[in-house]
XYZ file of C-alpha atoms in Angstrom:
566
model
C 41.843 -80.630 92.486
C 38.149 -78.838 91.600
C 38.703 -76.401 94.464
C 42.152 -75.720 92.657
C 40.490 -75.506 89.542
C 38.150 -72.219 88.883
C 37.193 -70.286 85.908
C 39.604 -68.442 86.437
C 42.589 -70.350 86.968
C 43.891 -70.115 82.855
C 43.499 -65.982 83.435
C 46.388 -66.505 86.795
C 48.119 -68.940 84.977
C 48.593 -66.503 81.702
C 49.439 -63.029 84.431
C 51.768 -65.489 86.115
C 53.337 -66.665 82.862
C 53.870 -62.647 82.192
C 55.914 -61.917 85.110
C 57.914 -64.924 85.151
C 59.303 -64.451 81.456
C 59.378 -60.901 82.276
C 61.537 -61.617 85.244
C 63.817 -64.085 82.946
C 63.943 -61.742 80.432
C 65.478 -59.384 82.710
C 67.828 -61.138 84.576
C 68.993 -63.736 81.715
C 68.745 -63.440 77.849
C 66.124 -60.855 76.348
C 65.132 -63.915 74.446
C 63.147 -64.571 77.442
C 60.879 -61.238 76.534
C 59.117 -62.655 73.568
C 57.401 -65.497 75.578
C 56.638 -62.081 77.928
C 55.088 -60.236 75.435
C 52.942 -63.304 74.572
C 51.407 -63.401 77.834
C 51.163 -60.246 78.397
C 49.063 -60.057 75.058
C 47.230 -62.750 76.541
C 46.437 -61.097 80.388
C 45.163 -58.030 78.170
C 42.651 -60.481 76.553
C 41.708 -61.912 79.815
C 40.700 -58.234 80.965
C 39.281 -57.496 78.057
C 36.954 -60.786 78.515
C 36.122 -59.419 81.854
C 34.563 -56.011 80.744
C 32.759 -57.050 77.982
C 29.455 -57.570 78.007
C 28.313 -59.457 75.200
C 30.133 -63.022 75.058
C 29.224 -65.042 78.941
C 31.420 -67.770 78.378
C 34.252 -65.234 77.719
C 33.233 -63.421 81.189
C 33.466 -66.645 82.996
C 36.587 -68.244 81.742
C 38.602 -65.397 80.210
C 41.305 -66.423 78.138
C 40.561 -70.379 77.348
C 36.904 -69.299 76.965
C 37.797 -67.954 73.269
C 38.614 -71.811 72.523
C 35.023 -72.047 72.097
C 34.857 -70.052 69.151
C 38.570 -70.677 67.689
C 36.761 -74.514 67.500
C 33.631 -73.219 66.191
C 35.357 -70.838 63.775
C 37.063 -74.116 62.416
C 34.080 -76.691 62.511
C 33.269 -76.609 58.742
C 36.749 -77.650 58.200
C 37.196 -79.955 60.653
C 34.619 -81.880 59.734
C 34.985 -81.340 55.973
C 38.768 -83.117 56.005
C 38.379 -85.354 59.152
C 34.863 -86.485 60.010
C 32.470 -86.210 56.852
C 32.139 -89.002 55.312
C 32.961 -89.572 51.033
C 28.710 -89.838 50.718
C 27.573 -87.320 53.174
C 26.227 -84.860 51.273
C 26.602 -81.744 53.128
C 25.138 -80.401 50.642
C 27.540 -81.978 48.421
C 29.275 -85.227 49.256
C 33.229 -85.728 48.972
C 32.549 -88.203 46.626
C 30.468 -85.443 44.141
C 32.974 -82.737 44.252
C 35.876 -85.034 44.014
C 34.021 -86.249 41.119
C 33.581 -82.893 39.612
C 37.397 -81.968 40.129
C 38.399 -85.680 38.534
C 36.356 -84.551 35.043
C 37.238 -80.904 35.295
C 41.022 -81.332 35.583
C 40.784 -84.640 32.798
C 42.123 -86.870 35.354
C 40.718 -90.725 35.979
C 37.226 -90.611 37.100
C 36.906 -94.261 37.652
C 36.382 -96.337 41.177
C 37.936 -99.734 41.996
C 36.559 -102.495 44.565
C 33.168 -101.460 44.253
C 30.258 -99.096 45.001
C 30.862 -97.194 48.374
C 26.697 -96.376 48.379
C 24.531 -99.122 50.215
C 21.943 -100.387 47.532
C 19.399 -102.186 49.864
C 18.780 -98.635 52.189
C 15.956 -96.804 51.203
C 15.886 -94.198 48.238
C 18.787 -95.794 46.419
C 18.285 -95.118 42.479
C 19.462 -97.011 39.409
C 19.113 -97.171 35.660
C 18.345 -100.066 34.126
C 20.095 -101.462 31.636
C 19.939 -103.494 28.663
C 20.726 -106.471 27.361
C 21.142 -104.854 23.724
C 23.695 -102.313 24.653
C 23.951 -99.403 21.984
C 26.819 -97.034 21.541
C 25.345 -93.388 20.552
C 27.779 -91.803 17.740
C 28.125 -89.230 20.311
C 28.113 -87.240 23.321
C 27.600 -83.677 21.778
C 24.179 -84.202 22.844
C 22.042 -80.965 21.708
C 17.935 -80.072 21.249
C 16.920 -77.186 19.617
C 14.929 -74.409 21.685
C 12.403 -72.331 19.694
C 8.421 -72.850 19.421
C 6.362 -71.694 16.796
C 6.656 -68.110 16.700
C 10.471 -67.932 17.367
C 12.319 -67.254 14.190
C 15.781 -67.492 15.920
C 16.072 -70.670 17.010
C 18.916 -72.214 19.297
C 20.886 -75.074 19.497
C 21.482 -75.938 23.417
C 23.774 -78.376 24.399
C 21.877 -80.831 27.616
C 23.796 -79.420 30.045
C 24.692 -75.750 30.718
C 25.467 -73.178 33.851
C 22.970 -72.193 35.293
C 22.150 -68.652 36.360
C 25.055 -66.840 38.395
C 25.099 -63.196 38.697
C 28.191 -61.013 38.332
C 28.218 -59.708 41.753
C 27.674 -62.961 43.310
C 30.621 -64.311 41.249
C 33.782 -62.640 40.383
C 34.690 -60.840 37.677
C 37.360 -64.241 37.216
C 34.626 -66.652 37.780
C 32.105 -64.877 35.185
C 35.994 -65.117 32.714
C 36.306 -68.475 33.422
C 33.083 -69.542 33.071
C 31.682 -67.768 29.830
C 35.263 -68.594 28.241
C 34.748 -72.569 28.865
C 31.274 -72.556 27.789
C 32.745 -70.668 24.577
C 35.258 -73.655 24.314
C 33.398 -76.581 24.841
C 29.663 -75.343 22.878
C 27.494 -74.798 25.425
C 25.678 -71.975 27.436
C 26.108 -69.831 30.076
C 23.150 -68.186 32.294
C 23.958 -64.916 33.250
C 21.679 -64.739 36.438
C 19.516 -61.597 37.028
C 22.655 -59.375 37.687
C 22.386 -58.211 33.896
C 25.378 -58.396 31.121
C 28.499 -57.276 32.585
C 31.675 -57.027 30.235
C 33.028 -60.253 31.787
C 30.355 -62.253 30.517
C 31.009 -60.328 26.487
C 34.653 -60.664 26.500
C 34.843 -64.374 25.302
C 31.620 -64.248 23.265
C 30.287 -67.089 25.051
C 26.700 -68.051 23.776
C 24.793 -66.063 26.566
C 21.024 -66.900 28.669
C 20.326 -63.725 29.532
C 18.107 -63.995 33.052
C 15.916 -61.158 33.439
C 14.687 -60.682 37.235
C 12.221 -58.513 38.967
C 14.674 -55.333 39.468
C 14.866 -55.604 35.237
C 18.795 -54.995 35.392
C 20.135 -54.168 32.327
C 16.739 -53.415 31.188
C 15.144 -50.902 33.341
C 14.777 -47.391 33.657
C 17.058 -46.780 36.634
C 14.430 -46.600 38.986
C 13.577 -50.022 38.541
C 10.734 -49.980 35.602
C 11.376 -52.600 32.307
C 12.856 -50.771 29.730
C 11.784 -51.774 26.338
C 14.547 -49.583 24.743
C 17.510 -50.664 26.945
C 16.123 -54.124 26.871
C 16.462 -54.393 22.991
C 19.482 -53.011 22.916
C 21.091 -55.721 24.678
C 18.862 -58.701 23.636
C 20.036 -58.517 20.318
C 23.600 -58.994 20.870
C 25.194 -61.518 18.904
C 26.372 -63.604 22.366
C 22.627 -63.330 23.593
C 20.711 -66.460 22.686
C 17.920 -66.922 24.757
C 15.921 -64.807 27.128
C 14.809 -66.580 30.707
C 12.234 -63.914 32.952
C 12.838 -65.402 36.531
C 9.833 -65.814 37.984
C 11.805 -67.337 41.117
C 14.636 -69.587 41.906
C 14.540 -72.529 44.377
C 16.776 -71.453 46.924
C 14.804 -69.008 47.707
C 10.891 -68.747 45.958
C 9.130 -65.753 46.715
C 11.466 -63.721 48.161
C 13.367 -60.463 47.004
C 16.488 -58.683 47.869
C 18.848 -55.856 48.438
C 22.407 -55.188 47.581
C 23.454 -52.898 49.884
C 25.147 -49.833 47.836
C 28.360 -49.878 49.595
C 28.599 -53.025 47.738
C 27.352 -51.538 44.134
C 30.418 -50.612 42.592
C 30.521 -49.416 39.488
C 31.257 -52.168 37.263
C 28.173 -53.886 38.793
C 26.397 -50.797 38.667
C 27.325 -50.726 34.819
C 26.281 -54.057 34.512
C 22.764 -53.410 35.700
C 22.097 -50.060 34.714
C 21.311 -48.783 38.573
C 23.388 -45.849 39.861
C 26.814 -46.748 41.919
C 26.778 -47.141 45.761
C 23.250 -46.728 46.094
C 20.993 -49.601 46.904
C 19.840 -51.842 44.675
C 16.398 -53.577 44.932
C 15.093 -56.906 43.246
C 11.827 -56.776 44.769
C 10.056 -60.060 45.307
C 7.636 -59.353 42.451
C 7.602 -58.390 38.616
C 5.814 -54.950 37.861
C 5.905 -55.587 33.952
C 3.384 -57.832 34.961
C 0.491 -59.151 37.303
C -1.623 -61.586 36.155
C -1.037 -64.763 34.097
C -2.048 -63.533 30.836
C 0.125 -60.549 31.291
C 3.317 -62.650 31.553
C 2.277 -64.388 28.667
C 2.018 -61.028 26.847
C 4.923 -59.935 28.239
C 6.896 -62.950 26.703
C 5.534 -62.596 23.358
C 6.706 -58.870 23.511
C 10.276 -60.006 24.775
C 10.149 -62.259 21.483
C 9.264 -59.737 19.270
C 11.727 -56.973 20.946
C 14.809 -59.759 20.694
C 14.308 -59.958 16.648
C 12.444 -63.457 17.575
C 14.595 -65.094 19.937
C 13.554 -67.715 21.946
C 12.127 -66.354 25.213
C 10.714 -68.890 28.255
C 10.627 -68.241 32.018
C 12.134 -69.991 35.162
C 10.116 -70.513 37.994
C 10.254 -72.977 41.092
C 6.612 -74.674 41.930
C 4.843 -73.101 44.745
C 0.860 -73.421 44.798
C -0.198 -75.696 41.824
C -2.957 -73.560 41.084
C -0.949 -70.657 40.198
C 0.751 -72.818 37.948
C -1.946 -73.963 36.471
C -2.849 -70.594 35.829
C 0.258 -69.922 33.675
C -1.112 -72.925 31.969
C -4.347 -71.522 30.993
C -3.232 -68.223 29.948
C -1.381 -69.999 27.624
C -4.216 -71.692 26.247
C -6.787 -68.476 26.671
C -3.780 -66.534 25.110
C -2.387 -68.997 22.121
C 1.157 -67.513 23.259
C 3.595 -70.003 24.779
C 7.303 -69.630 26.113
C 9.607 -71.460 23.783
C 11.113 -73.153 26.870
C 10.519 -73.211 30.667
C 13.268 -73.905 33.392
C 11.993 -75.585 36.477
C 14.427 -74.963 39.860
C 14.146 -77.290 42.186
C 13.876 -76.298 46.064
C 17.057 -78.225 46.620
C 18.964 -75.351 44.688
C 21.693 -73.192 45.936
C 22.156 -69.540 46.520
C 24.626 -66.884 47.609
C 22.731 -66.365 50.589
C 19.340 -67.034 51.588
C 17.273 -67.219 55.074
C 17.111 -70.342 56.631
C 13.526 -71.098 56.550
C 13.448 -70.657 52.712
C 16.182 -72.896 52.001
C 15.254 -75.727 54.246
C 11.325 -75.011 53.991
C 9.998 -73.001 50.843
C 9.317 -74.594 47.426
C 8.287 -77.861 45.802
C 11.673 -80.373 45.311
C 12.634 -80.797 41.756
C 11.531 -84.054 40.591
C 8.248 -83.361 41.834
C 7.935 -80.038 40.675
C 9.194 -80.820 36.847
C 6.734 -83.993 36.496
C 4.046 -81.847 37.231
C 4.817 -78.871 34.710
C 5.313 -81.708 31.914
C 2.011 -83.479 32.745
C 0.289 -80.782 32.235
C 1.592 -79.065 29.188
C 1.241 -83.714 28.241
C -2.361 -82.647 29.781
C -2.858 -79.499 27.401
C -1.329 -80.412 24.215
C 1.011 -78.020 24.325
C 4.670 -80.298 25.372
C 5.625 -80.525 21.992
C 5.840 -76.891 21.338
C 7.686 -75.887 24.953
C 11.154 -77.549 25.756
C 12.173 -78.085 29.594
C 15.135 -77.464 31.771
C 15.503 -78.314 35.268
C 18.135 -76.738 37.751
C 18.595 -78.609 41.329
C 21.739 -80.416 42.800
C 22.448 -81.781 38.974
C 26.276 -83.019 39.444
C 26.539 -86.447 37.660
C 25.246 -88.008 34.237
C 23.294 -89.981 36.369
C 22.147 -87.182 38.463
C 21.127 -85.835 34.345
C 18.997 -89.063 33.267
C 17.537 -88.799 36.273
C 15.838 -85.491 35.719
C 15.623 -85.988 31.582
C 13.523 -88.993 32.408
C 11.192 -87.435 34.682
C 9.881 -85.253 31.709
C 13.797 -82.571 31.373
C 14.844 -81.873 27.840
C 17.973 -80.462 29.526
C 19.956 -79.684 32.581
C 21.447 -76.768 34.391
C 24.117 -76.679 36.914
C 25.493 -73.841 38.997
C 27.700 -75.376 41.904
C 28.916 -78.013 39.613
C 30.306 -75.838 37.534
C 31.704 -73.617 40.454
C 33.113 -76.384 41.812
C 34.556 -77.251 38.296
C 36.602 -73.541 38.430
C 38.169 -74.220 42.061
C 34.789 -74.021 44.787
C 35.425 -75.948 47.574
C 32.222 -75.905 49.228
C 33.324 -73.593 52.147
C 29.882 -72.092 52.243
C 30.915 -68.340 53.132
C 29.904 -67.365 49.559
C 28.140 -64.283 51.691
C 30.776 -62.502 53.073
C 33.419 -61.811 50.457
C 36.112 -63.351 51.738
C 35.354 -66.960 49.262
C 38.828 -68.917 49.562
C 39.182 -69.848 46.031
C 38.289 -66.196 44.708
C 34.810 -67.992 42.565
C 32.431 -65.329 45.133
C 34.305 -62.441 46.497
C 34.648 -58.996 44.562
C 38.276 -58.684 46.493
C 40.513 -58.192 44.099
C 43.932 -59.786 45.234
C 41.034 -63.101 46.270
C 39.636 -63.215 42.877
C 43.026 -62.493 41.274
C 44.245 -66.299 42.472
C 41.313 -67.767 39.853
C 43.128 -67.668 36.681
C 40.983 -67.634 33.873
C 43.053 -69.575 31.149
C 43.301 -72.357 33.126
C 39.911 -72.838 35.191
C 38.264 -72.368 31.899
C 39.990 -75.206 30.355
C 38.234 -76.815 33.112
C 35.174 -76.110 32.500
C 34.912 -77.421 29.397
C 36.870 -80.256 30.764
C 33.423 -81.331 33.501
C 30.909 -80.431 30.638
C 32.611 -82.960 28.127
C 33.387 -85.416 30.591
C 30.086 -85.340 31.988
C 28.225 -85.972 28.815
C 30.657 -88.737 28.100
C 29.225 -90.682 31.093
C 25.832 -89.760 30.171
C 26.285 -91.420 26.739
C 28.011 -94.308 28.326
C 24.965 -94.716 30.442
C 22.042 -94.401 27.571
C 24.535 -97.235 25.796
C 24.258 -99.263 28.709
C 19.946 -98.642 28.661
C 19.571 -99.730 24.865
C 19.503 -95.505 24.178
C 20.921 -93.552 21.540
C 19.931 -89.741 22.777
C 18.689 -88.466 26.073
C 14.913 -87.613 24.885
C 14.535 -91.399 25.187
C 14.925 -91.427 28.659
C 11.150 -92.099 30.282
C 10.323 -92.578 34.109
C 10.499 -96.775 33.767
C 14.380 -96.590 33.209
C 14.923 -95.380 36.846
C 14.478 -97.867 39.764
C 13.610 -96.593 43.358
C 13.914 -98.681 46.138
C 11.476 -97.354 48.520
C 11.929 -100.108 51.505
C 14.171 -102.808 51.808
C 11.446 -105.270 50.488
C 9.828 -102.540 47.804
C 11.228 -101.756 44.648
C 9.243 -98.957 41.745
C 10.528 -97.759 38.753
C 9.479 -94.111 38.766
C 6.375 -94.123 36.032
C 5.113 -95.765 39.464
C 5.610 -93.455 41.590
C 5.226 -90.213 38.774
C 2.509 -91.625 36.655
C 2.025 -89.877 33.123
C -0.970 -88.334 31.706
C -2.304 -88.932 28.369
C -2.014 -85.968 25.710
C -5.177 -83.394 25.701
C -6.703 -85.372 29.041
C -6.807 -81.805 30.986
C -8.551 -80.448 28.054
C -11.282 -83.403 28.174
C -11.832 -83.117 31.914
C -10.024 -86.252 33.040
C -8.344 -85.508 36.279
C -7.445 -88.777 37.532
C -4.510 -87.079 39.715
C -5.714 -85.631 42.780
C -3.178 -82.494 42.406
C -5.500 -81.678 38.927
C -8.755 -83.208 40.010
C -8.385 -80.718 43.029
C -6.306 -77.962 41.488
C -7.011 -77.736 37.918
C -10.749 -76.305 38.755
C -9.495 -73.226 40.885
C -7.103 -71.754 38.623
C -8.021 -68.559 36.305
C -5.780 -67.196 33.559
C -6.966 -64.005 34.401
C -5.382 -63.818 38.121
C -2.725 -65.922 40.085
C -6.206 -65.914 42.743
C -7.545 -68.867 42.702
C -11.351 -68.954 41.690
C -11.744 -70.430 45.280
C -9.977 -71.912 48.383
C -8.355 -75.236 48.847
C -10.062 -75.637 52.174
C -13.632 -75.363 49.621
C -11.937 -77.526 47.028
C -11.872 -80.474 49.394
C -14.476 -79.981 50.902
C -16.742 -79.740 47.895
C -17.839 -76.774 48.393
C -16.586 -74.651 45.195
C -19.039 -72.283 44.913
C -18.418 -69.483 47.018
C -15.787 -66.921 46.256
C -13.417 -66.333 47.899
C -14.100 -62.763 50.431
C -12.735 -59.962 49.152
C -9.888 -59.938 51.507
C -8.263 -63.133 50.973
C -4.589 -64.023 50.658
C -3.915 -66.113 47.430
C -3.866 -69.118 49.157
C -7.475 -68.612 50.368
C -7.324 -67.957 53.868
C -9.215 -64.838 55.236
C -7.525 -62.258 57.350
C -8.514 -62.421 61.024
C -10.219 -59.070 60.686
C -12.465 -60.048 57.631
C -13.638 -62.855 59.795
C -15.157 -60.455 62.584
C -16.930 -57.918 60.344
């Protein structure tokens, strides 16, 4: 049977299949010729597999060698419907998005028989819960954003999208989105892609994300604009202003849209020219040092008619954090709010290595930023959002009690609009027409009725969130602190997570207690003059802090191989 068997035995079977329906055909019914055309189709493919040069499989086992990537073409949904499991989360389990869709489309979100999670294997999380329930008056749960020197303060709602750019979404998408938020009182990030029309024509309260290519803001060759900045800024939809310093899924790294892809409602929308590229360069030029960025957000303040005005960064070295920090105290200017994005957030498209390996993981990343504005004095005066994975209420409490005053969510809210997690959000061709600028794709999201849902997750969501600060003894989520979440961190180990993310006490930075390694190690190097630290890490642990760093450093404090020789 091998020896009957080659790689080549489908290719003879397919030409033999051709001339016997063609024979058929001919001497019986012409029914016969279809099944004769369908070989034939398939001999030419088994040529074709022969000449080319770029596929080996195909070259070897022409024909049935294009199974291989038929089944790999249909893996993600293969495995989505048949294998995945309702908690694998992949990155987002059955169980979430089903979730989403339940409180989206105002349909039963409840469970019978019992919790499908296993509570004794490791990393499991609960809240704790009291024995003198309360039951908040209710879930319109809101915290108003605005330090000292905004006079335009702003009422946010504890959970809002987070930044999506026109471009990455569809026009629909941007419709549906902006239109719920309008409906259900809450706020919708535009992402750095600027202020199309889509995200005006509801009048849905607006963040307006301002990135390093300044769209909507910037000269057309890529500069800030103050003029074209103001312009917008003080629209009546616009009320808050978020500089991205850099987003999770991708820290550190900039971009290009391709101009074939720049049409010219996106071009419109960020004030570049139409089918040219379009740059968002990996770093600001408005500014370069820490004390310019805070200058640069008290002149965004002042430009906006005294809006609030914050930035969004996810954590990279702590020192250049710390930094930011400073310059706020060397300064006396602060951001009225600051958005932390946690590693584990999502993108339209990002390389590999950055998603899996770049950037500090929420939780960690937001307990640090509140310590030390706890550590400076200065928590009271700046509010916090935090952006990673945030799908649940619980998912919410979690991040509020590590030090959030709110939440952001971008896939939850795609997913609330039709997303089904098919992860080609990169190619235009999105199945549910959320991230594809094709317009018979995007013309199957209609806009009066995914908008409806919308509204329908964010209400339902902050339902369960209320039900849950009931069940803890709470009446509003600022009451949430890090000993109302349990971690089980081995099967015979259980912390609450002031534990494992203990607090610091107000002003302690200021005094010189640094009883956390990260600041005992950290604090010391940072300037609020540069994002260079005063000297390396390698010198901070060693104890040896008092050489500079040589003058051709990299931030992090390593020397160039070449500086090493001379």
């Amino acid at each position: 049977m091998d020896k009957l068997l080659t790689r080549h035995t489908a290719f003879y079977l397919v030409i033999a299949g051709a001339v016997f329906f063609l024979g058929m055909g001919l001497a019986s019914s012409a029914w016969w010729l279809l099944a004769a055309l369908l070989f034939a189709a398939l001999t030419t493919l088994g040529i074709f597999d022969l000449r080319q040069t770029r596929h080996a499989i195909r070259r070897n086992y022409p024909v049935i060698g294009n199974l291989r990537f038929f089944f790999e073409f249909i893996r993600p949904e293969m495995r989505q419907y048949f294998i995945e499991a309702d908690t694998d989360a992949l990155p987002f389990s059955r169980a979430e998005r089903s979730l989403v869709y339940q409180r989206a489309k105002q349909e039963v979100d409840k469970r019978p028989f019992g919790t499908q999670r296993d509570v004794y294997r490791q990393d499991y999380e609960w809240i704790n819960h009291s024995m003198a329930p309360t039951h908040p008056a209710s879930s319109d749960f809101r915290i108003t954003i605005g330090g000292p020197d905004c006079t335009q303060p702003y009422s946010l709602s504890v959970l809002n999208i987070s930044a999506m750019s026109f471009g990455a979404l569809s026009g629909n998408a941007v419709l549906a989105l902006n239109k719920g938020a309008l409906m259900g009182n809450f706020a919708h990030d535009t992402g750095e892609g600027g202020i199309s029309s889509y995200h005006l024509e509801h009048n849905g309260a607006l963040i307006w994300n301002i990135g390093s290519g300044y769209f909507g803001c910037n000269s057309g060759s890529g500069i800030f604009s103050e003029a074209a900045f103001t312009q917008r800024a003080r629209h009546d939809s616009v009320k808050m202003i978020e500089i991205k310093l850099s987003q999770g899924a991708k820290p550190g790294h900039g971009g290009i849209l391709p101009g074939a892809k720049v049409t010219p409602e996106i071009a419109h929308a960020r004030g570049v020219p139409a089918w040219q590229d379009c740059n968002s360069p990996a770093t600001h030029s408005a500014f370069s040092t820490p004390i310019e960025l805070m200058q640069f957000v008290a002149r965004l303040r002042e430009l906006s008619g005294g809006k609030p005005v914050g930035f969004k960064l996810c954590i990279g070295h702590p020192w250049e954090w710390f930094a930011m920090a400073k310059a706020m105290l060397e300064t006396g200017i602060t951001p009225d709010f600051i958005v932390v994005d946690g590693a584990e957030g999502g993108t339209g498209a990002a390389p590999i290595e950055f998603v899996d390996h770049v950037g500090t993981p929420l939780r960690e990343a937001l307990r640090l930023v509140h310590n030390t504005l706890v550590g400076i004095g200065l928590r009271e005066k700046i509010k916090l959002g935090a952006s990673g994975k945030i799908i649940s209420a619980f998912d919410m409490a979690r991040v509020m009690a590590l030090g959030a005053d709110w939440c952001n969510s971008a896939r939850g809210f795609m997913f609330s609009i039709g997303c089904i997690q098919a992860q080609v959000c990169h190619t235009g061709k999105c199945p549910t027409g959320v991230t594809t600028q094709d317009p018979k794709r995007q013309a199957a999201l209609v806009v009066s009725d995914k908008s409806e849902r919308v509204a329908g997750f964010h209400d339902n969501t902050l339902k369960a969130l209320s039900e849950l600060l009931g069940a803890a003894g709470l009446e509003h989520p600022s009451e949430l602190r890090p000993h109302h979440i349990a971690k089980r961190i081995s099967s015979g180990e259980v912390r609450v997570l002031s534990a494992l993310f203990p607090d610091l006490e107000k002003g302690e930075l200021l005094e010189g207690k640094f009883r956390q390694t990260i600041f005992r190690t950290g604090w010391p190097m940072a300037q609020a003059a540069s994002f260079t630290p005063l000297y390396s890490l390698s010198a901070a642990l060693s104890g040896n802090t008092h050489s500079p760093i040589p003058e051709h450093a990299h931030p992090d404090g390593t020397v160039q191989a070449d500086t090493l020789s001379s």
